[in-house]
Amino acid sequence: MRRRPTLTRLLATAALALPIALPATPAVAAPPAPTRQLSDVIPAPVETRPDARGTFTLDPRTVIRTAPGSTDAWRVGHQLADTLRPATGYPLPVLPVHATPLPEIALLLGGADARVGQQGYQLDVTHRGVTIRANTAAGLFAGTQTLRQLLPATIEAAHRQRTTWTVPGGRIIDHPRFAYRGAMLDLARHFHTVDEITAYIDLLSQYKINYLHLHLTDDQGWRIQIDSWPKLTTVGGGPGTGVDGAGPGYLTKADYRAVVAHAAARHITVIPEIDMPGHTNAAQSTYAELNCDGVAPPPRTDMAVGYSSLCIEDELTYRFVEDVIREIAAITPGPFLHIGGDEAHATTDEDYRTFMQRVLPLVAKYGKRAFGWNEIMQVDPPTDVVAQYWGTGTTNADLAEAAARGNKVVMSPANKAYLDMKYDPTTRLGLSWAAYIEVRDAYDWNPAQRVTGVGEQAILGVEAPLWSETLRTLDDIEYMAFPRLPAIAELGWSTTTSHDWESFRTRLGAQAPRWRLQQVDFYPSPQVPWT
Ligand code: ACM
């Protein structure tokens, strides 16, 4: 896909885009019919009240006005202007709120319907303009992503289009079902560059995804700079690492900070994962002292799992783990730090418990809240630890007990939410150990009815992991994520009452012109009526 301009670049150019004189008012004509309806959006909004009299048409005089005194709202205004300027060719200056007769898109803090909460928004469209109200900049940002989808698809074009830029009239009141809507990239099996990660972030943000989980370490590679153990990246992430030796590379701390900042500008929080005590061959083949016998195993570039384990009885292991957690926590502004814990088949149950009882307090010591794959619930961790369920079954006693104790769960069932599973046996990329996952399979499940005893109250949200054993490029990522990522996004955001496959597949089909303009390499599923 092509790269969109970065926030930094757009902030630098925004001042230059201010018009010296506003163009003359065009003659008043009958308003054109909008091409979109309020309910065409993905994820489906909570409430839409169309008003056919209220069609708004963006024109060369339109201004964006943002809540006074809020840098955050001003930033959202500039991001919106950056999104709308290329295709419209309009100046769209971002100005403080002010009573004028100009058509406007107003981004206001406060005054929204009480239901919108901390992440939702209210969007009102009349013939005079669009008003988005929210309690937070994140809510305003979500509202602007809805507005983007309410405009004709050609709004995504990189160059000026001759179109009438209609927005359908009425009101949307919208807020998420779950606070957490995540996606995951696996940098270990094949490294993904900062440009690839930020391009994915841009796509995620259109569907109101608000967490990006980065799987930074595994048997085949270590992908994040750790100053106190420098060979982790130069050796563990160096040439020849990754599946088939074809995925070398790592994020410097500056790279990681750039990713975190790019995500934050789109109201997405990064969750770093350091997988342990298994999935650690890259570290253990780099540093011999991390092995109980003091002998470094050879590097591994195959796809096997479950053979590595940190040395549970060695104090050096905990010095290593604490160094890593301390350094990662220091560059992670978000509240969560993921410590993996999956598939530790080379660690005994007793050792696994010993290890987690040493390591969980280290996460807390550096001010973070621990995430772990669902196996971590075996150790009855404190109730602030979040379990990420990746199983394929509908029962899991440890998870149900944890939910009953008060632990929160993020649902990523591998046979529904794993974006690296093939769509069908003919899919060129991906794996199939959990399932073939066609679009309808990804959409037709309920996160709060997936595992017995893990109901709505226990669910923090949903996440769509994308493992990269078979993926190389951004095009590969896009092909596996689209169109299933929007399905998972809708499960996380929209109400169960709006859950409807026929509606979803129609709305999904209408996204295709946008993806083509964004050069997203999506899978043209035969289940979807593509337009
Ligand atoms: C996993 O797929 N091993 C979390």
Coordinates of C-alpha atoms and ligand atoms in Angstrom, one line a residue:
M1 CA 0.0 0.0 0.0
R2 CA 1.1 3.6 -0.4
R3 CA 2.1 5.5 2.7
R4 CA -0.1 8.3 3.9
P5 CA 1.6 11.5 5.2
T6 CA 2.7 11.3 8.8
L7 CA 1.3 13.5 11.5
T8 CA 4.6 15.3 11.8
R9 CA 4.6 16.1 8.1
L10 CA 1.0 17.2 8.1
L11 CA 1.5 19.5 11.1
A12 CA 4.5 21.0 9.3
T13 CA 2.4 21.7 6.2
A14 CA -0.9 22.6 7.9
A15 CA 0.0 26.3 8.4
L16 CA 0.9 26.7 4.7
A17 CA -2.4 25.3 3.7
L18 CA -4.4 28.2 5.2
P19 CA -6.1 30.1 2.4
I20 CA -5.3 33.8 2.0
A21 CA -8.8 34.5 0.8
L22 CA -11.8 32.2 1.0
P23 CA -13.3 31.2 -2.4
A24 CA -16.7 32.8 -3.3
T25 CA -19.9 31.1 -2.3
P26 CA -21.2 28.7 -5.0
A27 CA -24.8 29.2 -6.2
V28 CA -27.3 27.4 -3.9
A29 CA -28.8 24.3 -5.6
A30 CA -30.9 21.4 -4.5
P31 CA -28.8 19.2 -2.2
P32 CA -27.5 16.1 -4.0
A33 CA -28.4 12.7 -2.7
P34 CA -25.8 11.2 -0.4
T35 CA -24.0 8.1 -1.7
R36 CA -23.8 6.6 1.8
Q37 CA -26.2 6.0 4.7
L38 CA -25.4 6.5 8.3
S39 CA -25.7 2.8 8.9
D40 CA -23.1 1.8 6.2
V41 CA -20.2 2.1 8.7
I42 CA -17.9 -0.6 10.0
P43 CA -18.0 -1.2 12.9
A44 CA -21.7 -0.8 13.0
P45 CA -22.7 2.2 15.1
V46 CA -24.8 1.8 18.2
E47 CA -27.6 4.1 17.1
T48 CA -28.3 5.9 13.8
R49 CA -31.1 8.4 13.2
P50 CA -31.1 9.4 9.5
D51 CA -32.6 12.8 8.5
A52 CA -33.0 13.0 4.8
R53 CA -33.3 16.9 5.0
G54 CA -29.9 17.1 6.6
T55 CA -27.4 16.1 3.8
F56 CA -24.2 18.1 4.1
T57 CA -21.9 18.8 1.2
L58 CA -18.3 19.6 1.8
D59 CA -17.3 22.5 -0.4
P60 CA -14.2 24.7 -0.9
R61 CA -15.3 27.0 2.0
T62 CA -15.6 24.3 4.6
V63 CA -13.6 24.8 7.7
I64 CA -12.7 22.5 10.5
R65 CA -13.2 23.9 14.0
T66 CA -11.9 22.4 17.1
A67 CA -12.7 22.7 20.8
P68 CA -11.0 25.8 22.3
G69 CA -8.0 25.2 24.5
S70 CA -7.5 21.5 23.5
T71 CA -4.3 20.6 21.7
D72 CA -5.7 17.0 21.4
A73 CA -8.8 18.1 19.6
W74 CA -6.7 20.5 17.4
R75 CA -4.5 17.5 16.5
V76 CA -7.6 15.4 15.6
G77 CA -8.8 18.3 13.4
H78 CA -5.5 18.4 11.6
Q79 CA -5.5 14.6 11.1
L80 CA -9.0 14.9 9.6
A81 CA -7.9 17.8 7.3
D82 CA -5.0 15.7 6.2
T83 CA -7.3 12.8 5.4
L84 CA -9.8 14.9 3.4
R85 CA -7.5 17.4 1.6
P86 CA -5.9 15.1 -1.1
A87 CA -9.1 13.9 -2.7
T88 CA -11.2 17.1 -2.2
G89 CA -8.4 19.6 -3.0
Y90 CA -10.1 21.9 -0.5
P91 CA -8.0 24.0 2.0
L92 CA -10.0 22.8 5.0
P93 CA -8.3 25.2 7.5
V94 CA -8.3 24.1 11.1
L95 CA -9.6 27.0 13.3
P96 CA -10.8 27.6 16.8
V97 CA -14.6 27.3 17.4
H98 CA -16.2 30.6 16.3
A99 CA -19.7 31.5 15.2
T100 CA -19.6 32.1 11.4
P101 CA -21.9 31.3 8.5
L102 CA -19.2 29.1 6.9
P103 CA -20.0 25.4 6.5
E104 CA -18.0 23.6 9.1
I105 CA -16.9 20.3 10.6
A106 CA -16.8 21.0 14.4
L107 CA -14.9 18.7 16.8
L108 CA -16.1 19.6 20.3
L109 CA -15.3 18.2 23.7
G110 CA -18.3 17.7 26.0
G111 CA -22.0 18.0 25.2
A112 CA -22.4 14.5 23.8
D113 CA -25.1 12.0 24.8
A114 CA -24.2 10.6 28.2
R115 CA -23.8 7.1 26.7
V116 CA -20.7 7.9 24.6
G117 CA -18.4 7.5 27.6
Q118 CA -14.6 7.7 27.2
Q119 CA -14.3 6.2 23.7
G120 CA -17.5 7.0 22.0
Y121 CA -18.9 10.1 20.1
Q122 CA -22.0 11.7 18.9
L123 CA -22.0 12.8 15.3
D124 CA -24.7 15.2 14.0
V125 CA -25.0 16.1 10.3
T126 CA -27.2 18.9 9.1
H127 CA -27.2 20.8 5.8
R128 CA -25.0 23.4 7.5
G129 CA -22.3 21.1 8.7
V130 CA -21.0 18.2 10.8
T131 CA -20.6 18.3 14.6
I132 CA -18.7 15.6 16.4
R133 CA -19.0 15.7 20.2
A134 CA -17.0 13.5 22.6
N135 CA -15.6 13.5 26.1
T136 CA -12.1 12.7 24.9
A137 CA -9.8 13.2 21.9
A138 CA -10.0 9.4 21.4
G139 CA -13.8 9.7 21.0
L140 CA -13.4 12.6 18.5
F141 CA -10.9 10.6 16.6
A142 CA -13.3 7.6 16.4
G143 CA -16.0 10.1 15.2
T144 CA -13.7 11.3 12.4
Q145 CA -13.1 7.7 11.2
T146 CA -16.9 7.3 11.0
L147 CA -17.2 10.6 9.1
R148 CA -14.5 9.3 6.7
Q149 CA -16.7 6.3 5.9
L150 CA -19.8 8.4 5.4
L151 CA -18.1 10.3 2.6
P152 CA -18.0 8.9 -0.9
A153 CA -15.3 6.2 -1.2
T154 CA -13.2 8.4 -3.5
I155 CA -12.3 10.4 -0.4
E156 CA -9.5 7.9 0.0
A157 CA -8.0 8.9 -3.4
A158 CA -4.5 10.3 -3.2
H159 CA -5.3 13.0 -5.8
R160 CA -8.1 15.5 -6.4
Q161 CA -11.4 13.9 -7.5
R162 CA -14.4 15.7 -9.2
T163 CA -17.1 14.4 -6.9
T164 CA -19.8 15.9 -4.8
W165 CA -18.7 15.3 -1.2
T166 CA -22.0 14.5 0.5
V167 CA -22.4 13.3 4.1
P168 CA -25.9 11.8 4.9
G169 CA -27.9 13.8 7.4
G170 CA -28.9 12.7 10.9
R171 CA -27.4 11.6 14.2
I172 CA -25.1 8.8 15.2
I173 CA -24.6 7.9 18.9
D174 CA -21.8 5.4 19.2
H175 CA -19.6 3.8 21.8
P176 CA -17.8 0.5 22.1
R177 CA -19.1 -2.7 23.6
F178 CA -15.6 -3.6 24.8
A179 CA -12.9 -1.2 26.0
Y180 CA -10.2 -3.3 24.3
R181 CA -10.1 -3.9 20.5
G182 CA -6.7 -5.2 19.6
A183 CA -4.5 -6.4 16.7
M184 CA -1.1 -8.2 17.0
L185 CA 1.9 -8.3 14.7
D186 CA 4.6 -11.0 15.1
L187 CA 8.0 -9.4 14.5
A188 CA 9.9 -12.5 15.7
R189 CA 9.1 -15.0 12.9
H190 CA 9.6 -12.3 10.3
F191 CA 10.7 -8.8 11.2
H192 CA 8.4 -6.0 10.1
T193 CA 9.9 -2.6 9.6
V194 CA 8.7 0.6 11.2
D195 CA 7.1 1.7 7.9
E196 CA 5.2 -1.6 7.7
I197 CA 4.0 -1.4 11.3
T198 CA 2.9 2.2 11.0
A199 CA 1.1 1.5 7.7
Y200 CA -0.8 -1.3 9.5
I201 CA -1.5 1.1 12.4
D202 CA -3.1 3.5 9.9
L203 CA -5.4 0.8 8.6
L204 CA -6.3 -0.4 12.1
S205 CA -7.3 3.1 13.2
Q206 CA -9.9 3.3 10.5
Y207 CA -11.8 0.4 12.2
K208 CA -11.5 1.8 15.8
I209 CA -8.9 -0.7 16.9
N210 CA -7.3 0.8 20.0
Y211 CA -4.5 -1.6 21.0
L212 CA -1.5 -2.9 19.0
H213 CA 0.2 -5.9 20.6
L214 CA 3.8 -6.5 19.3
H215 CA 5.1 -10.0 19.7
L216 CA 8.8 -9.0 20.0
T217 CA 10.6 -12.1 20.9
D218 CA 10.4 -15.8 20.1
D219 CA 12.5 -18.9 19.3
Q220 CA 13.4 -17.5 15.8
G221 CA 14.3 -14.0 16.7
W222 CA 14.7 -11.2 19.2
R223 CA 13.4 -7.9 17.8
I224 CA 13.8 -5.2 20.4
Q225 CA 17.0 -3.4 21.6
I226 CA 17.9 -4.2 25.2
D227 CA 21.0 -2.1 26.2
S228 CA 22.0 -4.4 29.1
W229 CA 22.0 -7.5 26.8
P230 CA 23.2 -6.0 23.5
K231 CA 23.7 -9.2 21.6
L232 CA 20.0 -10.0 21.8
T233 CA 19.5 -7.9 18.7
T234 CA 22.8 -8.0 17.0
V235 CA 22.9 -11.8 17.2
G236 CA 19.4 -12.8 18.2
G237 CA 17.9 -10.4 15.7
G238 CA 20.7 -10.4 13.3
P239 CA 21.4 -11.9 9.8
G240 CA 19.9 -15.4 9.3
T241 CA 17.2 -15.0 12.0
G242 CA 13.5 -15.6 11.5
V243 CA 11.7 -18.5 9.9
D244 CA 13.9 -20.0 7.1
G245 CA 16.5 -17.3 8.1
A246 CA 14.5 -14.9 6.0
G247 CA 13.3 -12.4 8.6
P248 CA 16.2 -10.6 10.2
G249 CA 16.0 -7.2 11.9
Y250 CA 15.0 -5.5 15.1
L251 CA 13.6 -2.3 16.5
T252 CA 16.0 0.1 18.1
K253 CA 14.5 1.9 21.1
A254 CA 14.2 5.0 18.8
D255 CA 12.3 2.8 16.3
Y256 CA 10.0 1.5 19.0
R257 CA 9.3 5.0 20.4
A258 CA 8.4 6.1 16.8
V259 CA 6.0 3.2 16.5
V260 CA 4.5 4.0 19.9
A261 CA 4.1 7.7 19.0
H262 CA 2.6 7.0 15.6
A263 CA 0.1 4.7 17.3
A264 CA -0.7 7.2 20.1
A265 CA -1.5 9.9 17.5
R266 CA -4.2 7.5 16.3
H267 CA -5.3 6.7 19.8
I268 CA -3.8 3.2 19.7
T269 CA -1.8 1.9 22.7
V270 CA 1.1 -0.4 22.1
I271 CA 1.5 -3.5 24.2
P272 CA 5.0 -5.1 24.0
E273 CA 5.3 -8.8 24.5
I274 CA 8.4 -10.6 25.7
D275 CA 7.5 -14.3 25.5
M276 CA 8.7 -16.4 28.4
P277 CA 9.7 -18.9 29.9
G278 CA 9.3 -20.7 26.6
H279 CA 9.7 -19.4 23.0
T280 CA 13.1 -18.2 24.1
N281 CA 15.6 -19.9 21.9
A282 CA 16.8 -16.7 20.2
A283 CA 17.9 -15.3 23.6
Q284 CA 19.3 -18.7 24.8
S285 CA 21.3 -19.3 21.6
T286 CA 22.7 -15.8 21.9
Y287 CA 23.7 -16.0 25.6
A288 CA 25.0 -19.4 26.8
E289 CA 24.6 -18.3 30.4
L290 CA 20.8 -18.3 30.0
N291 CA 20.9 -22.1 29.8
C292 CA 21.0 -24.5 32.8
D293 CA 23.9 -26.4 31.3
G294 CA 25.7 -23.2 30.2
V295 CA 25.7 -24.3 26.6
A296 CA 24.1 -22.2 23.9
P297 CA 21.8 -24.2 21.7
P298 CA 22.0 -23.6 17.9
P299 CA 19.8 -20.8 16.5
R300 CA 16.5 -22.1 15.1
T301 CA 14.7 -21.0 12.0
D302 CA 12.1 -23.8 11.8
M303 CA 8.5 -23.4 12.9
A304 CA 8.5 -25.9 15.8
V305 CA 7.2 -24.7 19.2
G306 CA 7.5 -25.8 22.8
Y307 CA 11.1 -26.9 23.0
S308 CA 12.8 -24.0 24.7
S309 CA 12.8 -22.9 28.4
L310 CA 14.6 -20.3 30.4
C311 CA 16.6 -21.9 33.3
I312 CA 14.0 -21.6 36.2
E313 CA 16.5 -22.3 39.1
D314 CA 19.2 -19.9 38.0
E315 CA 19.2 -16.4 39.6
L316 CA 20.8 -15.0 36.4
T317 CA 17.5 -15.8 34.6
Y318 CA 15.7 -13.3 36.9
R319 CA 18.4 -10.7 36.5
F320 CA 17.9 -11.1 32.7
V321 CA 14.1 -10.9 32.9
E322 CA 14.2 -7.9 35.2
D323 CA 16.6 -6.1 32.9
V324 CA 14.4 -6.7 30.0
I325 CA 11.2 -5.7 31.8
R326 CA 12.8 -2.6 33.2
E327 CA 14.0 -1.4 29.8
I328 CA 10.8 -2.2 28.0
A329 CA 8.6 -0.6 30.7
A330 CA 10.7 2.5 30.4
I331 CA 9.9 3.0 26.8
T332 CA 6.3 1.9 27.0
P333 CA 3.8 4.6 28.0
G334 CA 0.8 2.2 27.9
P335 CA -0.4 0.3 31.0
F336 CA 0.2 -3.2 29.8
L337 CA 3.3 -5.5 29.4
H338 CA 2.7 -8.9 27.9
I339 CA 4.9 -11.8 29.2
G340 CA 3.7 -14.5 27.0
G341 CA 3.6 -17.7 28.9
D342 CA 2.2 -19.9 26.1
E343 CA 3.3 -23.3 25.1
A344 CA 6.0 -23.7 27.8
H345 CA 6.1 -27.4 27.1
A346 CA 9.8 -27.7 28.1
T347 CA 9.1 -26.2 31.5
T348 CA 7.5 -28.4 34.2
D349 CA 4.2 -27.2 35.8
E350 CA 6.0 -26.6 39.1
D351 CA 8.8 -24.6 37.4
Y352 CA 6.2 -22.6 35.4
R353 CA 4.5 -21.6 38.6
T354 CA 7.8 -20.7 40.3
F355 CA 8.8 -18.6 37.3
M356 CA 5.6 -16.7 37.0
Q357 CA 5.5 -16.1 40.8
R358 CA 9.0 -14.4 40.4
V359 CA 8.2 -12.6 37.2
L360 CA 4.7 -11.2 37.7
P361 CA 5.8 -9.0 40.6
L362 CA 8.6 -7.6 38.4
V363 CA 6.0 -6.4 35.9
A364 CA 4.2 -4.6 38.7
K365 CA 7.5 -3.3 40.1
Y366 CA 8.1 -1.3 36.9
G367 CA 4.5 0.0 36.9
K368 CA 2.9 -2.2 34.4
R369 CA -0.1 -4.5 34.4
A370 CA 0.7 -8.0 33.1
F371 CA -0.9 -9.7 30.1
G372 CA -0.3 -13.4 29.5
W373 CA -1.6 -16.0 27.1
N374 CA -4.3 -18.0 28.8
E375 CA -1.8 -20.7 30.2
I376 CA -0.8 -18.0 32.7
M377 CA -4.1 -18.5 34.5
Q378 CA -2.7 -21.9 35.7
V379 CA -0.8 -20.0 38.4
D380 CA -3.8 -18.2 39.8
P381 CA -2.2 -14.8 39.2
P382 CA -3.5 -11.6 40.9
T383 CA -6.8 -10.4 39.4
D384 CA -5.2 -7.5 37.6
V385 CA -3.4 -9.9 35.2
V386 CA -5.2 -10.1 31.9
A387 CA -5.5 -13.5 30.1
Q388 CA -5.4 -13.6 26.4
Y389 CA -7.4 -16.7 25.3
W390 CA -6.0 -18.3 22.1
G391 CA -7.5 -21.8 22.5
T392 CA -9.9 -23.4 19.9
G393 CA -12.3 -25.0 22.4
T394 CA -15.3 -23.7 24.3
T395 CA -14.2 -24.9 27.7
N396 CA -11.2 -24.0 29.8
A397 CA -11.3 -24.6 33.5
D398 CA -8.4 -22.4 34.4
L399 CA -9.8 -19.5 32.4
A400 CA -13.3 -19.9 33.9
E401 CA -11.9 -20.0 37.4
A402 CA -9.8 -16.9 36.7
A403 CA -12.9 -15.1 35.3
A404 CA -14.8 -16.0 38.5
R405 CA -12.0 -14.6 40.6
G406 CA -12.1 -11.3 38.6
N407 CA -9.3 -11.6 36.0
K408 CA -10.2 -10.0 32.7
V409 CA -10.0 -11.9 29.4
V410 CA -9.1 -10.8 25.9
M411 CA -10.6 -13.2 23.4
S412 CA -8.4 -14.3 20.5
P413 CA -9.6 -17.9 19.8
A414 CA -7.2 -19.2 17.2
N415 CA -10.0 -20.8 15.1
K416 CA -11.8 -17.5 14.8
A417 CA -9.5 -14.5 15.4
Y418 CA -6.1 -15.7 14.1
L419 CA -5.5 -13.7 11.0
D420 CA -2.7 -16.0 9.9
M421 CA -5.0 -19.0 9.4
K422 CA -5.7 -19.6 5.7
Y423 CA -9.1 -18.6 4.4
D424 CA -9.5 -22.0 2.7
P425 CA -7.1 -24.7 1.4
T426 CA -6.1 -22.7 -1.6
T427 CA -4.8 -19.6 0.3
R428 CA -1.2 -19.0 -0.7
L429 CA -0.2 -17.7 2.7
G430 CA -0.8 -18.7 6.2
L431 CA -1.2 -21.8 8.3
S432 CA -4.2 -24.1 9.0
W433 CA -3.5 -25.9 12.3
A434 CA -6.4 -24.2 14.1
A435 CA -8.9 -23.9 11.2
Y436 CA -9.6 -22.4 7.8
I437 CA -11.2 -19.1 8.6
E438 CA -13.4 -17.6 6.0
V439 CA -14.8 -14.1 6.6
R440 CA -18.1 -15.5 8.0
D441 CA -16.2 -17.7 10.4
A442 CA -14.2 -14.7 11.7
Y443 CA -17.5 -12.7 12.1
D444 CA -20.0 -15.2 13.4
W445 CA -19.1 -15.7 17.0
N446 CA -19.8 -13.9 20.3
P447 CA -16.7 -13.1 22.5
A448 CA -18.9 -13.4 25.6
Q449 CA -20.3 -16.8 24.7
R450 CA -17.1 -18.4 23.4
V451 CA -15.8 -20.1 26.6
T452 CA -18.2 -21.5 29.3
G453 CA -18.0 -19.4 32.4
V454 CA -16.3 -16.4 30.7
G455 CA -19.2 -14.0 30.1
E456 CA -19.6 -10.4 29.2
Q457 CA -18.4 -9.0 32.5
A458 CA -15.1 -10.9 32.3
I459 CA -14.3 -9.8 28.7
L460 CA -11.9 -6.9 28.4
G461 CA -12.2 -7.2 24.6
V462 CA -11.0 -9.0 21.5
E463 CA -7.8 -9.2 19.6
A464 CA -6.8 -10.4 16.1
P465 CA -3.3 -11.8 16.2
L466 CA -1.3 -12.1 13.0
W467 CA 1.6 -14.6 13.3
S468 CA 4.2 -14.2 10.6
E469 CA 5.7 -17.6 9.9
T470 CA 4.6 -17.4 6.3
L471 CA 4.4 -13.6 5.9
R472 CA 7.1 -11.4 4.4
T473 CA 5.7 -8.1 3.2
L474 CA 3.1 -5.5 4.0
D475 CA 1.0 -6.9 1.1
D476 CA 1.1 -10.3 2.8
I477 CA -0.1 -8.7 6.1
E478 CA -2.9 -6.9 4.3
Y479 CA -4.0 -10.0 2.4
M480 CA -4.5 -11.9 5.7
A481 CA -5.9 -9.0 7.7
F482 CA -8.4 -7.8 5.1
P483 CA -11.3 -8.4 5.2
R484 CA -11.1 -10.3 8.5
L485 CA -9.7 -7.6 10.7
P486 CA -12.8 -5.4 10.2
A487 CA -14.9 -8.4 11.3
I488 CA -13.0 -8.7 14.6
A489 CA -13.1 -4.9 15.0
E490 CA -16.9 -5.1 14.7
L491 CA -17.2 -7.9 17.3
G492 CA -15.2 -5.7 19.7
W493 CA -17.1 -2.4 19.1
S494 CA -20.7 -3.1 18.0
T495 CA -23.6 -4.4 20.0
T496 CA -24.9 -7.9 19.8
T497 CA -28.3 -6.5 18.6
S498 CA -26.6 -5.1 15.5
H499 CA -24.8 -8.4 14.8
D500 CA -26.0 -9.6 11.4
W501 CA -24.0 -11.4 8.7
E502 CA -26.1 -10.1 5.8
S503 CA -25.7 -6.5 6.9
F504 CA -22.0 -7.0 7.6
R505 CA -21.1 -8.6 4.3
T506 CA -22.9 -5.8 2.4
R507 CA -21.1 -3.1 4.4
L508 CA -17.8 -5.0 4.0
G509 CA -18.3 -5.2 0.2
A510 CA -18.7 -1.4 0.1
Q511 CA -15.3 -1.0 1.7
A512 CA -13.5 -2.4 -1.3
P513 CA -13.3 0.8 -3.3
R514 CA -11.7 2.4 -0.3
W515 CA -9.1 -0.4 0.0
R516 CA -8.4 -0.2 -3.7
L517 CA -7.7 3.5 -3.4
Q518 CA -5.5 2.8 -0.4
Q519 CA -3.8 0.0 -2.3
V520 CA -4.7 -2.5 0.4
D521 CA -4.2 -6.0 -1.0
F522 CA -7.3 -7.6 0.4
Y523 CA -8.6 -11.2 -0.1
P524 CA -11.7 -11.0 -2.4
S525 CA -13.7 -13.5 -0.5
P526 CA -16.5 -15.2 -2.5
Q527 CA -18.7 -14.7 0.6
V528 CA -18.8 -10.9 0.1
P529 CA -20.7 -8.9 -2.5
W530 CA -17.8 -6.6 -3.5
T531 CA -18.6 -3.3 -5.1
Ligands
ACM1 C1 0.0 -19.0 20.6 O1 -0.6 -19.1 19.5 N1 1.0 -19.8 20.9 C2 -0.3 -18.0 21.5

